Coordinates of C-alpha atoms in Angstrom, one line a residue:
X612 CA -14.7 26.3 -2.0
X613 CA -18.2 27.3 -3.1
X614 CA -20.3 26.2 -6.1
X615 CA -22.9 28.2 -8.1
X616 CA -26.5 27.6 -7.1
X617 CA -25.7 26.5 -3.5
X618 CA -24.8 28.3 -0.3
X619 CA -21.5 28.9 1.3
X620 CA -20.5 29.6 4.9
X621 CA -18.0 32.1 6.2
X622 CA -17.0 31.9 9.9
X623 CA -15.9 35.2 11.4
X624 CA -14.4 35.1 14.9
X625 CA -13.3 38.4 16.7
X626 CA -10.1 38.3 18.8
X627 CA -9.2 40.7 21.6
X628 CA -5.4 40.6 21.5
X629 CA -5.0 43.5 23.9
X630 CA -4.7 43.6 27.7
X631 CA -8.1 45.4 28.3
X632 CA -11.6 44.0 28.1
X633 CA -13.7 45.5 25.3
X634 CA -16.7 47.7 26.1
X635 CA -19.6 49.2 24.1
X636 CA -20.6 48.0 20.7
X637 CA -18.4 45.9 18.4
X638 CA -19.1 46.2 14.7
X639 CA -18.0 43.8 12.0
X640 CA -18.5 44.7 8.3
X641 CA -18.2 42.0 5.8
X642 CA -17.7 43.3 2.3
X643 CA -18.9 40.4 0.1
X644 CA -17.4 39.9 -3.3
X645 CA -19.7 40.3 -6.3
X646 CA -21.8 37.2 -6.9
X647 CA -22.2 36.4 -3.2
X648 CA -25.3 37.6 -1.4
X649 CA -26.4 37.4 2.2
X650 CA -28.7 34.5 3.1
X651 CA -28.6 34.2 6.9
X652 CA -26.4 34.3 10.0
X653 CA -25.9 32.6 13.4
X654 CA -24.0 34.0 16.3
X655 CA -24.8 34.4 20.0
X656 CA -25.2 38.1 20.8
X657 CA -24.8 39.3 17.2
X658 CA -27.3 41.2 15.0
X659 CA -26.5 41.2 11.3
X660 CA -28.2 42.8 8.3
X661 CA -27.4 44.0 4.8
X662 CA -26.3 47.7 5.0
X663 CA -25.1 48.1 1.4
X664 CA -27.4 46.4 -1.1
X665 CA -24.9 46.6 -4.0
X666 CA -23.9 44.6 -5.8
X667 CA -21.6 43.9 -4.2
X668 CA -23.2 43.7 -0.7
X669 CA -21.9 44.7 2.7
X670 CA -23.3 42.8 5.7
X671 CA -22.8 44.6 9.1
X672 CA -23.0 42.8 12.4
X673 CA -23.2 44.5 15.8
X674 CA -22.7 43.1 19.3
X675 CA -22.6 44.6 22.8
X676 CA -21.1 41.4 24.4
X677 CA -17.7 42.3 25.9
X678 CA -14.7 40.3 24.9
X679 CA -12.2 39.8 27.8
X680 CA -8.5 40.6 27.3
X681 CA -6.5 38.0 25.3
X682 CA -9.6 35.9 24.4
X683 CA -11.9 35.4 21.4
X684 CA -15.5 36.6 21.1
X685 CA -18.5 34.6 19.9
X686 CA -18.1 33.6 16.2
X687 CA -20.5 34.6 13.4
X688 CA -21.6 32.1 10.9
X689 CA -22.5 34.0 7.7
X690 CA -24.3 32.0 5.0
X691 CA -24.2 33.4 1.5
X692 CA -26.0 32.5 -1.7
X693 CA -23.5 31.7 -4.5
X694 CA -24.2 33.3 -7.9
X695 CA -22.6 32.9 -11.4
X696 CA -20.9 36.2 -11.1
X697 CA -18.7 34.8 -8.4
X698 CA -17.6 31.9 -10.5
X699 CA -16.8 34.2 -13.4
X700 CA -14.5 36.2 -11.2
X701 CA -13.1 33.2 -9.2
X702 CA -11.1 33.2 -7.0
X703 CA -12.9 36.0 -5.1
X704 CA -11.8 37.8 -1.9
X705 CA -14.1 38.3 1.1
X706 CA -12.9 41.3 3.2
X707 CA -13.9 41.8 6.8
X708 CA -13.3 44.9 9.0
X709 CA -13.9 45.1 12.8
X710 CA -14.2 48.3 14.8
X711 CA -15.6 49.6 18.1
X712 CA -15.3 48.0 21.5
X713 CA -13.6 51.2 22.8
X714 CA -10.4 50.1 21.2
X715 CA -7.5 52.4 22.1
X716 CA -6.5 54.8 19.3
X717 CA -3.7 53.5 17.1
X718 CA -4.5 49.9 17.9
X719 CA -6.4 49.2 14.7
X720 CA -3.6 47.9 12.6
X721 CA -4.9 44.3 12.8
X722 CA -8.6 45.1 12.3
X723 CA -9.0 43.6 8.8
X724 CA -8.9 40.1 7.5
X725 CA -9.7 38.5 4.1
X726 CA -10.5 35.0 2.7
X727 CA -9.8 34.0 -0.9
X728 CA -12.5 31.6 -2.1
X729 CA -12.6 29.5 -5.2
X730 CA -16.1 29.4 -6.8
X731 CA -17.0 26.7 -9.4
X732 CA -19.9 26.1 -11.7
X733 CA -21.9 23.0 -10.6
X734 CA -21.3 19.8 -12.6
X735 CA -24.0 18.9 -15.1
X736 CA -25.7 15.5 -15.0
X737 CA -27.5 14.0 -17.9
X738 CA -29.6 10.8 -17.6
X739 CA -30.9 8.6 -20.3
X740 CA -32.4 5.1 -20.7
X741 CA -32.1 2.8 -23.7
X742 CA -33.6 -0.5 -24.7
X743 CA -32.9 -3.4 -27.1
X744 CA -34.5 -3.2 -29.6
X745 CA -34.3 0.6 -29.7
X746 CA -37.6 2.5 -29.4
X747 CA -38.3 6.2 -29.7
X748 CA -39.5 7.4 -27.4
X749 CA -37.9 4.8 -25.0
X750 CA -40.5 2.3 -23.8
X751 CA -39.7 0.1 -20.8
X752 CA -42.3 -2.6 -20.3
X753 CA -43.0 -4.3 -17.0
X754 CA -40.4 -7.1 -16.5
X755 CA -38.2 -5.7 -19.2
X756 CA -34.6 -4.6 -19.1
X757 CA -33.2 -1.2 -19.9
X758 CA -29.7 0.5 -19.7
X759 CA -29.3 3.6 -17.6
X760 CA -26.6 6.0 -18.6
X761 CA -25.5 8.9 -16.4
X762 CA -23.1 11.5 -17.9
X763 CA -21.4 13.9 -15.6
X764 CA -19.7 16.9 -17.3
X765 CA -17.7 19.8 -16.0
X766 CA -18.8 23.2 -17.4
X767 CA -16.2 24.6 -19.8
X768 CA -16.0 27.9 -17.8
X769 CA -14.6 26.1 -14.8
X770 CA -10.8 26.8 -14.5
X771 CA -9.9 23.3 -13.1
X772 CA -10.9 19.7 -13.2
X773 CA -13.4 18.6 -10.7
X774 CA -12.4 16.2 -7.9
X775 CA -14.5 14.5 -5.2
X776 CA -17.7 14.5 -7.3
X777 CA -20.6 12.8 -5.5
X778 CA -23.8 11.6 -7.1
X779 CA -26.9 9.9 -5.6
X780 CA -29.5 8.9 -8.2
X781 CA -32.6 7.0 -6.9
X782 CA -34.3 4.9 -9.6
X783 CA -38.0 5.4 -10.5
X784 CA -40.4 3.4 -8.3
X785 CA -40.5 -0.3 -9.3
X786 CA -37.1 -0.2 -11.0
X787 CA -34.1 -2.2 -9.6
X788 CA -30.7 -3.3 -10.9
X789 CA -30.9 -6.4 -13.1
X790 CA -29.6 -9.8 -12.1
X791 CA -26.6 -9.5 -14.3
X792 CA -25.9 -5.7 -14.7
X793 CA -23.7 -4.6 -17.6
X794 CA -21.9 -2.1 -15.4
X795 CA -19.1 0.4 -16.2
X796 CA -17.7 3.6 -14.6
X797 CA -15.5 6.1 -16.4
X798 CA -16.0 8.9 -13.9
X799 CA -13.6 7.7 -11.3
X800 CA -14.4 7.3 -7.7
X801 CA -16.3 4.5 -6.0
X802 CA -19.8 3.2 -6.7
X803 CA -21.1 1.9 -3.4
X804 CA -24.6 1.2 -4.5
X805 CA -26.0 0.3 -7.9
X806 CA -23.9 -2.7 -9.0
X807 CA -25.8 -5.5 -7.2
X808 CA -29.1 -7.1 -8.1
X809 CA -32.0 -5.4 -6.4
X810 CA -30.3 -2.1 -5.8
X811 CA -32.7 0.9 -6.1
X812 CA -30.2 3.7 -6.6
X813 CA -26.7 4.5 -7.8
X814 CA -24.3 6.2 -5.3
X815 CA -21.0 7.6 -6.5
X816 CA -18.3 9.1 -4.2
X817 CA -14.9 10.6 -4.9
X818 CA -15.5 10.9 -8.6
X819 CA -13.0 12.6 -10.9
X820 CA -10.9 14.2 -12.1
X821 CA -13.4 15.5 -14.7
X822 CA -11.8 18.1 -17.1
X823 CA -13.7 21.2 -18.1
X824 CA -15.6 21.1 -21.4

């Protein structure tokens, strides 16, 4: 699964299922769904570039490294940027076609593959401080005590509740958890740091479920 504003990784591995070694140039064309754009690639012996600007884009990779019979070739790691259009159309389908290698005629019935990918909007985090008595704007004096509130929301456009939410929030310099923190968590998951006197950050793991909206 991918999230908007981050990068995603597709791993593409060619397989030679025939009884002859490949020869010549092998070409893999990755027809990216709308909203995903090429960022970078890795892969020994491969050269990849955008051949259809789109949107949507097509990324074409070529290699002259032969693949022995009944073995797999070097994999390609294709990193993509994830845009909002992909989340709007989620789930999206990434289609890949392989050709070349002097494949015998009529043996191309297994030359395509696809991957269905869920794409989500990133959770929104709002942070606020409050003091007693209330001041506006909030003023925290040296040696004083304030309440920190983190609110995690799931954008309404997401089709499902979010699970496995992770947050790390370092405090401003000089700020630590009070001796007797008034602590509560309604986001689910586990708070591993941020509940003990002297802690300098809050760390949440496994949060959720958080419903859209």
